[in-house]
CSV table of C-alpha atoms in Angstrom, one decimal:
chain,number,residue,atom,x,y,z
Q,1,MET,CA,176.3,239.2,17.3
Q,2,ARG,CA,178.0,239.5,20.6
Q,3,GLY,CA,177.0,235.9,21.5
Q,4,PHE,CA,178.5,234.7,18.2
Q,5,ARG,CA,181.8,236.5,18.9
Q,6,VAL,CA,181.9,234.9,22.4
Q,7,LEU,CA,181.3,231.5,20.9
Q,8,CYS,CA,184.1,232.1,18.3
Q,9,ARG,CA,186.6,233.1,20.9
Q,10,THR,CA,185.7,230.2,23.1
Q,11,VAL,CA,186.3,227.8,20.2
Q,12,ALA,CA,189.5,229.6,19.4
Q,13,MET,CA,190.8,229.1,22.9
Q,14,LEU,CA,189.9,225.4,22.8
Q,15,LEU,CA,191.8,225.0,19.5
Q,16,ALA,CA,194.8,226.8,20.7
Q,17,SER,CA,194.8,224.8,23.9
Q,18,ALA,CA,194.6,221.6,21.8
Q,19,GLY,CA,197.6,222.7,19.8
Q,20,ILE,CA,199.7,223.1,23.0
Q,21,TRP,CA,198.5,219.8,24.3
Q,22,VAL,CA,199.3,217.9,21.1
Q,23,PHE,CA,202.8,219.4,21.2
Q,24,PHE,CA,203.6,218.1,24.6
Q,25,ALA,CA,201.7,214.8,24.3
Q,26,ASP,CA,203.3,213.8,21.0
Q,27,SER,CA,207.1,213.4,21.7
Q,28,GLY,CA,207.7,210.8,18.9
Q,29,PRO,CA,208.6,211.2,15.3
Q,30,ARG,CA,206.1,213.2,13.2
Q,31,ALA,CA,205.1,212.4,9.6
Q,32,ILE,CA,204.4,216.2,9.1
Q,33,PRO,CA,206.5,217.2,12.2
Q,34,ALA,CA,205.3,220.7,13.1
Q,35,PHE,CA,202.0,220.8,11.3
Q,36,ALA,CA,200.0,218.6,13.6
Q,37,SER,CA,200.0,220.8,16.7
Q,38,ALA,CA,200.5,224.0,14.7
Q,39,ALA,CA,197.2,223.4,12.8
Q,40,PHE,CA,195.2,223.8,16.1
Q,41,LEU,CA,197.1,226.9,17.0
Q,42,LEU,CA,196.7,228.4,13.6
Q,43,ALA,CA,193.0,227.6,13.5
Q,44,GLY,CA,192.5,229.0,17.0
Q,45,VAL,CA,194.3,232.3,16.3
Q,46,ALA,CA,192.6,232.7,12.9
Q,47,LEU,CA,189.1,232.2,14.5
Q,48,PHE,CA,190.0,234.6,17.3
Q,49,CYS,CA,191.2,237.3,14.9
Q,50,ALA,CA,188.1,236.9,12.7
Q,51,ALA,CA,185.9,237.6,15.8
Q,52,SER,CA,188.0,240.3,17.4
Q,53,ARG,CA,187.3,244.0,17.1
Q,54,ARG,CA,190.5,244.7,19.0
Q,55,PHE,CA,192.6,242.8,16.4
Q,56,ALA,CA,190.9,244.6,13.5
Q,57,ARG,CA,191.6,248.0,15.2
Q,58,TRP,CA,195.2,247.0,16.0
Q,59,ILE,CA,195.9,245.9,12.4
Q,60,HIS,CA,194.1,248.9,10.8
Q,61,PRO,CA,194.4,251.8,13.3
Q,62,ASP,CA,192.7,254.2,10.9
Q,63,THR,CA,189.5,252.1,10.7
Q,64,VAL,CA,186.7,253.1,13.1
Q,65,VAL,CA,185.3,250.0,14.8
Q,66,SER,CA,182.2,250.6,16.9
Q,67,GLU,CA,182.3,249.2,20.4
Q,68,PRO,CA,179.2,248.1,22.4
Q,69,SER,CA,177.9,250.7,24.7
Q,70,VAL,CA,178.1,248.3,27.6
Q,71,PRO,CA,181.5,246.7,28.4
Q,72,ASP,CA,181.5,243.0,27.5
Q,73,GLN,CA,183.2,241.3,30.4
Q,74,SER,CA,183.1,237.9,28.7
Q,75,LEU,CA,184.8,239.2,25.6
Q,76,ASN,CA,187.6,240.9,27.7
Q,77,SER,CA,188.1,237.7,29.6
Q,78,ALA,CA,188.3,235.7,26.4
Q,79,ASP,CA,190.9,238.2,25.0
Q,80,GLN,CA,193.0,237.8,28.1
Q,81,ASN,CA,192.8,234.1,28.3
Q,82,LEU,CA,193.7,233.6,24.6
Q,83,ALA,CA,196.6,236.1,24.9
Q,84,ARG,CA,198.0,234.1,27.8
Q,85,LEU,CA,197.7,230.9,25.8
Q,86,LEU,CA,199.6,232.4,22.8
Q,87,GLU,CA,202.3,233.8,25.1
Q,88,ALA,CA,202.7,230.3,26.7
Q,89,ALA,CA,202.8,228.5,23.4
Q,90,PRO,CA,205.9,226.3,23.0
Q,91,ASP,CA,206.4,227.5,19.4
Q,92,ALA,CA,207.4,230.9,18.1
Q,93,MET,CA,204.4,232.7,16.5
Q,94,VAL,CA,204.8,235.6,14.1
Q,95,VAL,CA,202.2,237.6,12.1
Q,96,VAL,CA,203.6,239.6,9.1
Q,97,ASP,CA,201.8,241.8,6.6
Q,98,GLN,CA,202.1,241.6,2.8
Q,99,ALA,CA,205.2,243.7,2.9
Q,100,GLY,CA,206.9,241.2,5.1
Q,101,LYS,CA,206.9,243.4,8.2
Q,102,MET,CA,206.3,241.7,11.6
Q,103,LEU,CA,203.1,242.9,13.2
Q,104,LEU,CA,202.8,240.4,16.1
Q,105,ILE,CA,205.1,238.0,18.0
Q,106,ASN,CA,204.8,236.0,21.1
Q,107,ALA,CA,207.3,235.4,24.0
Q,108,GLN,CA,208.7,232.2,22.5
Q,109,THR,CA,209.8,234.2,19.5
Q,110,GLU,CA,211.9,236.4,21.7
Q,111,ARG,CA,213.4,233.4,23.5
Q,112,MET,CA,214.1,231.5,20.3
Q,113,PHE,CA,215.7,234.3,18.3
Q,114,GLY,CA,217.3,236.3,21.1
Q,115,TYR,CA,215.6,239.6,20.2
Q,116,GLN,CA,213.4,241.9,22.4
Q,117,ARG,CA,209.9,242.3,21.1
Q,118,GLU,CA,210.4,246.0,20.2
Q,119,GLU,CA,213.5,245.0,18.1
Q,120,LEU,CA,211.4,242.9,15.8
Q,121,LEU,CA,208.0,244.6,15.5
Q,122,GLY,CA,207.9,246.6,12.2
Q,123,ARG,CA,211.0,244.9,10.9
Q,124,GLU,CA,211.0,242.6,7.8
Q,125,ILE,CA,210.8,238.9,8.5
Q,126,GLU,CA,214.0,238.3,6.5
Q,127,ILE,CA,216.0,239.4,9.6
Q,128,LEU,CA,215.2,236.0,10.9
Q,129,VAL,CA,216.3,234.2,7.7
Q,130,PRO,CA,219.9,233.3,7.1
Q,131,GLU,CA,221.7,235.5,4.5
Q,132,ARG,CA,222.1,232.6,2.1
Q,133,PHE,CA,218.3,232.0,1.9
Q,134,ARG,CA,217.1,235.6,1.8
Q,135,ALA,CA,217.2,236.0,-2.0
Q,136,GLY,CA,214.7,233.2,-2.5
Q,137,HIS,CA,212.6,233.9,0.5
Q,138,LEU,CA,210.8,237.1,-0.8
Q,139,PRO,CA,209.3,235.5,-4.0
Q,140,ARG,CA,208.1,232.5,-1.9
Q,141,ARG,CA,206.5,234.7,0.7
Q,142,THR,CA,204.7,236.7,-2.1
Q,143,ALA,CA,203.6,233.5,-3.7
Q,144,PHE,CA,202.1,232.2,-0.5
Q,145,ALA,CA,200.2,235.4,0.1
Q,146,ARG,CA,198.5,234.7,-3.3
Q,147,GLU,CA,197.8,231.0,-2.6
Q,148,SER,CA,196.1,231.7,0.8
Q,149,HIS,CA,195.8,228.2,2.3
Q,150,PRO,CA,197.5,226.7,5.3
Q,151,ARG,CA,200.5,224.4,4.7
Q,152,PRO,CA,203.9,223.4,6.1
Q,153,MET,CA,206.7,225.5,4.7
Q,154,GLY,CA,209.4,223.8,2.7
Q,155,ALA,CA,208.0,220.3,3.0
Q,156,GLY,CA,210.8,217.8,2.6
Q,157,LEU,CA,213.5,220.4,2.8
Q,158,ASP,CA,215.9,221.4,5.6
Q,159,LEU,CA,214.9,224.8,6.9
Q,160,PHE,CA,217.1,227.1,9.0
Q,161,ALA,CA,216.5,230.3,11.0
Q,162,LEU,CA,219.0,232.9,12.1
Q,163,HIS,CA,219.5,233.9,15.8
Q,164,LYS,CA,220.5,237.4,16.8
Q,165,ASP,CA,224.0,236.2,17.7
Q,166,GLY,CA,224.5,235.0,14.1
Q,167,ARG,CA,224.2,231.3,14.6
Q,168,GLU,CA,221.8,229.2,12.4
Q,169,PHE,CA,219.5,226.5,13.8
Q,170,PRO,CA,217.1,224.0,12.1
Q,171,VAL,CA,213.4,224.7,12.2
Q,172,GLU,CA,210.0,223.5,11.0
Q,173,ILE,CA,207.5,226.2,9.9
Q,174,SER,CA,203.8,226.1,9.3
Q,175,LEU,CA,202.0,229.0,7.6
Q,176,SER,CA,198.4,230.2,7.5
Q,177,PRO,CA,196.8,233.3,5.8
Q,178,LEU,CA,194.9,235.8,7.9
Q,179,LYS,CA,192.5,237.8,5.8
Q,180,THR,CA,191.6,241.3,7.2
Q,181,GLY,CA,189.5,243.0,4.5
Q,182,ALA,CA,191.4,243.3,1.3
Q,183,GLU,CA,194.8,242.6,3.0
Q,184,VAL,CA,196.3,239.2,3.8
Q,185,GLN,CA,198.5,238.7,6.8
Q,186,ILE,CA,200.6,235.6,7.2
Q,187,PHE,CA,200.6,233.8,10.5
Q,188,SER,CA,203.6,231.5,11.0
Q,189,VAL,CA,204.4,228.9,13.7
Q,190,ILE,CA,208.1,228.2,14.0
Q,191,ARG,CA,209.5,225.2,15.9
Q,192,ASP,CA,213.2,224.8,16.9
Q,193,ILE,CA,214.1,221.1,16.0
Q,194,SER,CA,217.8,221.3,17.0
Q,195,GLY,CA,217.2,218.5,19.6
Q,196,HIS,CA,215.5,216.3,17.0
Q,197,LYS,CA,218.3,216.8,14.5
Q,198,LEU,CA,220.9,216.0,17.1
Q,199,ILE,CA,219.1,212.7,17.9
Q,200,GLU,CA,218.8,211.9,14.2
Q,201,GLU,CA,222.6,212.5,13.7
Q,202,GLN,CA,223.4,210.4,16.7
Q,203,LEU,CA,221.3,207.5,15.4
Q,204,ALA,CA,222.7,207.8,11.9
Q,205,ARG,CA,226.3,207.8,13.3
Q,206,GLN,CA,225.5,204.7,15.5
Q,207,ALA,CA,224.0,202.9,12.5
Q,208,ARG,CA,227.2,203.6,10.5
Q,209,GLU,CA,229.4,202.5,13.4
Q,210,LEU,CA,227.4,199.3,13.8
Q,211,ALA,CA,227.5,198.5,10.1
Q,212,GLN,CA,231.3,199.1,10.1
Q,213,SER,CA,231.6,196.9,13.2
Q,214,ASN,CA,229.6,194.1,11.6
Q,215,THR,CA,231.7,194.3,8.4
Q,216,GLU,CA,234.9,194.1,10.4
Q,217,LEU,CA,233.6,191.2,12.4
Q,218,GLU,CA,232.7,189.3,9.2
Q,219,GLN,CA,236.1,190.0,7.8
Q,220,PHE,CA,237.8,188.8,11.0
Q,221,ALA,CA,235.7,185.7,11.1
Q,222,TYR,CA,236.5,185.0,7.4
Q,223,VAL,CA,240.2,185.5,7.8
Q,224,ALA,CA,240.4,183.6,11.1
Q,225,SER,CA,238.4,180.7,9.7
Q,226,HIS,CA,240.5,180.6,6.5
Q,227,ASP,CA,243.9,180.8,8.3
Q,228,LEU,CA,242.9,178.2,11.0
Q,229,GLN,CA,242.2,175.6,8.4
Q,230,GLU,CA,245.8,175.0,7.3
Q,231,PRO,CA,247.3,174.2,10.8
Q,232,LEU,CA,244.3,172.1,11.6
Q,233,ARG,CA,244.6,170.2,8.4
Q,234,VAL,CA,248.2,169.4,9.3
Q,235,ILE,CA,247.2,168.2,12.8
Q,236,ASN,CA,244.5,166.0,11.4
Q,237,SER,CA,246.7,164.5,8.7
Q,238,TYR,CA,249.5,163.5,11.1
Q,239,THR,CA,247.1,162.3,13.7
Q,240,GLN,CA,245.4,160.0,11.2
Q,241,LEU,CA,248.9,158.9,10.1
Q,242,LEU,CA,249.7,157.9,13.7
Q,243,ALA,CA,246.4,156.1,14.0
Q,244,ARG,CA,247.0,154.0,10.8
Q,245,ARG,CA,250.7,153.3,11.6
Q,246,TYR,CA,250.6,152.5,15.3
Q,247,LYS,CA,247.1,151.2,15.8
Q,248,GLY,CA,247.4,148.1,17.9
Q,249,LYS,CA,251.1,148.6,18.5
Q,250,LEU,CA,250.5,150.8,21.5
Q,251,ASP,CA,248.4,150.2,24.6
Q,252,PRO,CA,244.6,150.5,24.2
Q,253,LYS,CA,244.5,153.8,25.9
Q,254,ALA,CA,246.8,155.3,23.3
Q,255,ASP,CA,244.5,154.1,20.5
Q,256,GLU,CA,241.6,155.7,22.3
Q,257,PHE,CA,243.4,159.0,22.8
Q,258,ILE,CA,244.4,159.1,19.1
Q,259,GLY,CA,240.8,158.5,18.2
Q,260,PHE,CA,239.7,161.4,20.4
Q,261,ILE,CA,242.2,163.7,18.6
Q,262,VAL,CA,241.0,162.5,15.1
Q,263,ASP,CA,237.4,163.1,16.0
Q,264,GLY,CA,238.1,166.5,17.6
Q,265,THR,CA,240.1,167.7,14.6
Q,266,VAL,CA,237.3,166.5,12.1
Q,267,ARG,CA,234.7,168.4,14.2
Q,268,MET,CA,236.9,171.5,14.3
Q,269,GLN,CA,237.4,171.4,10.5
Q,270,ARG,CA,233.6,171.1,10.0
Q,271,LEU,CA,233.0,174.0,12.5
Q,272,ILE,CA,235.5,176.3,10.8
Q,273,GLN,CA,234.1,175.5,7.3
Q,274,ASP,CA,230.6,176.3,8.5
Q,275,LEU,CA,231.8,179.5,10.2
Q,276,LEU,CA,233.6,180.5,7.1
Q,277,GLN,CA,230.4,180.0,5.1
Q,278,TYR,CA,228.4,182.0,7.6
Q,279,ALA,CA,230.9,184.9,7.6
Q,280,ARG,CA,231.1,185.3,3.9
Q,281,LEU,CA,227.4,185.0,3.2
Q,282,ASN,CA,226.9,188.7,2.6
Q,283,ALA,CA,230.2,189.3,0.9
Q,284,LYS,CA,229.7,186.4,-1.6
Q,285,GLY,CA,226.0,187.1,-2.1
Q,286,LYS,CA,224.9,188.0,-5.7
Q,287,THR,CA,222.6,190.8,-6.7
Q,288,PHE,CA,218.9,189.8,-6.4
Q,289,SER,CA,217.0,189.1,-9.5
Q,290,ALA,CA,213.8,187.2,-10.6
Q,291,MET,CA,214.5,183.5,-10.2
Q,292,ASP,CA,212.7,180.2,-10.2
Q,293,SER,CA,212.6,178.8,-6.7
Q,294,GLN,CA,211.8,175.3,-8.1
Q,295,THR,CA,215.2,175.3,-9.7
Q,296,ALA,CA,216.8,176.2,-6.4
Q,297,LEU,CA,214.9,173.3,-4.8
Q,298,ASP,CA,216.1,170.9,-7.5
Q,299,GLN,CA,219.7,171.9,-6.9
Q,300,ALA,CA,219.3,171.3,-3.2
Q,301,LEU,CA,217.8,167.9,-3.8
Q,302,THR,CA,220.7,167.0,-6.0
Q,303,SER,CA,223.2,167.8,-3.3
Q,304,LEU,CA,221.1,165.7,-0.8
Q,305,ARG,CA,220.7,162.7,-3.1
Q,306,SER,CA,222.9,160.4,-1.0
Q,307,ALA,CA,221.2,161.3,2.3
Q,308,ILE,CA,217.8,160.9,0.7
Q,309,VAL,CA,218.6,157.5,-0.6
Q,310,ASP,CA,220.3,156.3,2.6
Q,311,SER,CA,217.4,157.4,4.8
Q,312,GLN,CA,214.7,156.3,2.3
Q,313,ALA,CA,213.3,159.8,2.5
Q,314,ASN,CA,210.3,160.9,0.5
Q,315,VAL,CA,210.6,164.6,-0.5
Q,316,THR,CA,207.7,166.1,-2.4
Q,317,SER,CA,206.8,169.7,-3.4
Q,318,ASP,CA,204.1,171.7,-4.9
Q,319,PRO,CA,204.9,173.8,-8.0
Q,320,LEU,CA,207.0,176.7,-6.7
Q,321,PRO,CA,206.9,180.4,-7.7
Q,322,THR,CA,209.2,182.9,-9.2
Q,323,VAL,CA,210.7,185.1,-6.5
Q,324,ASN,CA,213.3,187.9,-6.2
Q,325,GLY,CA,216.5,186.7,-4.7
Q,326,ASP,CA,219.9,184.9,-4.9
Q,327,GLU,CA,219.4,181.4,-6.4
Q,328,LEU,CA,222.5,179.9,-4.9
Q,329,GLN,CA,221.6,181.1,-1.4
Q,330,LEU,CA,218.0,179.9,-1.8
Q,331,SER,CA,219.3,176.5,-2.8
Q,332,GLN,CA,221.5,176.5,0.4
Q,333,LEU,CA,218.4,177.4,2.4
Q,334,PHE,CA,216.4,174.5,1.0
Q,335,GLN,CA,219.3,172.2,1.5
Q,336,ASN,CA,219.8,173.1,5.2
Q,337,LEU,CA,216.0,172.8,6.0
Q,338,ILE,CA,215.5,169.5,4.2
Q,339,GLY,CA,218.8,168.1,5.4
Q,340,ASN,CA,217.7,168.9,9.0
Q,341,ALA,CA,214.4,167.1,8.4
Q,342,ILE,CA,216.2,164.0,7.3
Q,343,LYS,CA,218.8,164.2,10.1
Q,344,TYR,CA,216.2,164.7,12.9
Q,345,ARG,CA,213.9,161.9,11.7
Q,346,GLY,CA,211.9,159.5,13.9
Q,347,LEU,CA,211.4,155.8,13.6
Q,348,ASP,CA,209.6,156.1,10.3
Q,349,PRO,CA,211.3,157.0,7.0
Q,350,PRO,CA,211.4,160.8,6.6
Q,351,ARG,CA,208.6,162.5,4.7
Q,352,VAL,CA,209.3,166.1,3.7
Q,353,HIS,CA,206.9,168.4,1.7
Q,354,VAL,CA,207.8,171.9,0.3
Q,355,SER,CA,205.0,174.3,-0.5
Q,356,ALA,CA,204.4,178.1,-1.1
Q,357,ARG,CA,201.5,180.4,-1.0
Q,358,ARG,CA,201.2,184.1,-2.0
Q,359,ASP,CA,200.6,186.7,0.7
Q,360,GLY,CA,200.5,190.2,-0.8
Q,361,ALA,CA,203.9,191.2,-2.1
Q,362,GLU,CA,205.7,188.1,-0.7
Q,363,TRP,CA,205.6,184.4,-0.8
Q,364,ILE,CA,205.4,182.2,2.3
Q,365,PHE,CA,207.4,178.9,1.9
Q,366,THR,CA,206.9,176.0,4.2
Q,367,VAL,CA,209.1,172.9,4.7
Q,368,ALA,CA,207.1,170.3,6.7
Q,369,ASP,CA,208.4,167.0,8.0
Q,370,ASN,CA,207.4,164.1,10.2
Q,371,GLY,CA,210.5,164.1,12.4
Q,372,ILE,CA,211.1,164.2,16.1
Q,373,GLY,CA,209.8,167.8,16.5
Q,374,ILE,CA,211.0,170.6,18.7
Q,375,ASP,CA,209.9,171.8,22.1
Q,376,PRO,CA,208.2,175.2,21.5
Q,377,GLN,CA,210.3,176.8,24.2
Q,378,PHE,CA,213.3,176.5,21.8
Q,379,ASN,CA,211.6,178.0,18.7
Q,380,GLU,CA,213.8,181.1,18.9
Q,381,GLN,CA,217.0,179.6,20.3
Q,382,ILE,CA,217.5,177.1,17.4
Q,383,PHE,CA,218.2,180.0,15.0
Q,384,GLU,CA,221.1,181.3,17.1
Q,385,ILE,CA,224.6,180.5,16.0
Q,386,PHE,CA,226.2,177.4,17.8
Q,387,GLN,CA,222.9,176.5,19.5
Q,388,ARG,CA,222.3,172.8,19.7
Q,389,LEU,CA,219.4,171.0,21.4
Q,390,HIS,CA,221.2,167.6,21.3
Q,391,GLY,CA,224.6,166.2,22.4
Q,392,MET,CA,227.4,165.6,19.9
Q,393,GLY,CA,226.9,161.8,20.2
Q,394,GLU,CA,223.2,162.0,19.2
Q,395,TYR,CA,223.3,164.0,16.0
Q,396,GLU,CA,226.2,165.4,14.0
Q,397,GLY,CA,226.4,169.1,13.2
Q,398,THR,CA,227.9,172.4,14.4
Q,399,GLY,CA,224.8,174.4,15.3
Q,400,ILE,CA,225.3,176.8,12.5
Q,401,GLY,CA,222.8,175.5,9.9
Q,402,LEU,CA,219.6,177.2,11.1
Q,403,ALA,CA,221.6,180.4,11.9
Q,404,LEU,CA,222.7,180.4,8.3
Q,405,CYS,CA,219.1,179.9,7.2
Q,406,ARG,CA,218.0,182.9,9.2
Q,407,LYS,CA,220.8,185.1,7.8
Q,408,ILE,CA,219.9,184.1,4.2
Q,409,VAL,CA,216.3,184.9,4.8
Q,410,GLU,CA,217.1,188.3,6.5
Q,411,ARG,CA,219.4,189.2,3.6
Q,412,HIS,CA,216.3,188.8,1.4
Q,413,ARG,CA,214.3,191.0,3.8
Q,414,GLY,CA,212.2,188.1,4.9
Q,415,ARG,CA,211.3,186.3,8.2
Q,416,ILE,CA,211.8,182.7,9.3
Q,417,TRP,CA,210.0,180.8,12.0
Q,418,VAL,CA,209.1,177.2,13.1
Q,419,GLU,CA,205.9,175.6,14.4
Q,420,SER,CA,206.5,172.3,16.1
Q,421,GLU,CA,205.8,169.9,19.0
Q,422,PRO,CA,207.9,167.0,20.2
Q,423,GLY,CA,207.0,163.9,18.3
Q,424,LYS,CA,204.8,165.7,15.8
Q,425,GLY,CA,207.2,166.9,13.2
Q,426,ALA,CA,208.1,170.5,12.4
Q,427,ARG,CA,207.0,173.2,9.9
Q,428,PHE,CA,209.7,175.7,9.0
Q,429,SER,CA,208.3,178.7,7.2
Q,430,PHE,CA,210.0,181.7,5.6
Q,431,THR,CA,209.0,184.6,3.5
Q,432,LEU,CA,210.6,185.9,0.3
Q,433,PRO,CA,209.7,188.9,-1.9
Q,434,ALA,CA,207.7,188.0,-5.0
Q,435,GLY,CA,209.4,188.2,-8.3
Q,436,THR,CA,208.4,190.1,-11.4
Q,437,LYS,CA,206.5,187.1,-12.7
Q,438,ARG,CA,203.7,185.2,-11.1
Q,439,ALA,CA,204.1,181.6,-9.9
Q,440,ARG,CA,205.0,179.0,-12.5
Q,441,ILE,CA,201.9,176.9,-11.7
Q,442,GLU,CA,200.0,174.9,-14.3
Q,443,GLU,CA,196.4,175.8,-15.0
Q,444,THR,CA,195.4,172.2,-14.3
Q,445,ALA,CA,195.3,170.7,-10.7
Q,446,PRO,CA,198.7,171.3,-8.9
Q,447,ALA,CA,201.1,168.4,-9.4
Q,448,ARG,CA,203.3,167.0,-6.7
Q,449,ARG,CA,207.0,166.5,-7.4
Q,450,GLU,CA,208.8,163.7,-5.6
Q,451,SER,CA,212.4,162.8,-5.0
């Protein structure tokens, strides 16, 4: 029997040590914040108490507990070691009886609540509970004594404790029953989470400030782009009027300079229009709903009809699915990707194919082409606003198209990426959440649509 008690106390010390180690080793967010490390401590203390004559005599002073005739040095040593572990524990530990009176506390309890040990022993636990919660605390404590199984207290709720000086502070609490004969004591582990709460509040405030800053930036870009269009339109109109009226009447340099002004104002107008579209993407976006992505593709191809005919492009697609999103923005996404495939074509006529495959709760769309391709080192850069890999004289554009694509996809909680090599075409892929209906795909062999 003595050997069994020694074994129990040794295991108890190991469990308690593990609880302290888990507390200090795990500094990140917790799914069940205090319960992970507290479970080891609770198990260790419970096992220690179950094997301890001293604990039984301390809890029930009237009960005679026989002691071995020969002092057991190993048991005394285990008692001392475990007591030191409990006193060094980073959490407050409190044992109360069924009447709610505190029977045992550790040093961290004194530090956390500001009381001396003798001020708390024999007092009801409600002295540590804020006044506004005391009325509901007693029935919960009584109910837990009947349930008799370890659990975190108030899971999902904000819990607060009361310091001796009257201030409240947030805590996490884990509870475990200790059965001593017919009576059940409650062992609680209490953790002060003031630091965690402060960090959470700071992160939440920073998130709000960032969202507000983004909103203000979008509004500024929208207003600036809108207001800049009118004076630029005037400059462009009068410059073109000068070019028509005085072309050939001035020296060749004057004609060249006027041409530079006209080209510059046209590019600036296009840039402002693209920036305006980028800035108002979120503001003008519609509520997401189940929509046919094939319809969005057809609308994009209608808008690109002239470019498709002029370049002799061959655009094909597999039957596309129903997804959850904004149809107008999805059409813009297809238009930008297919338009880029036509623009950055090689010597052969452009060939573009649009496909989709299901991957869990989302669809992966791919727009593949046979164009000039992209150096893999620029796979991320091309999605940044105003980023161009070619000079103005090589390909027209403002460098906003792919940035707009990424913003549309991210608004739909998706991802976009490219796989390409120079001279081997490009495969642009993006994900969208699946709609409430399955793909609109015929039971027969998949058909290919051509434009």
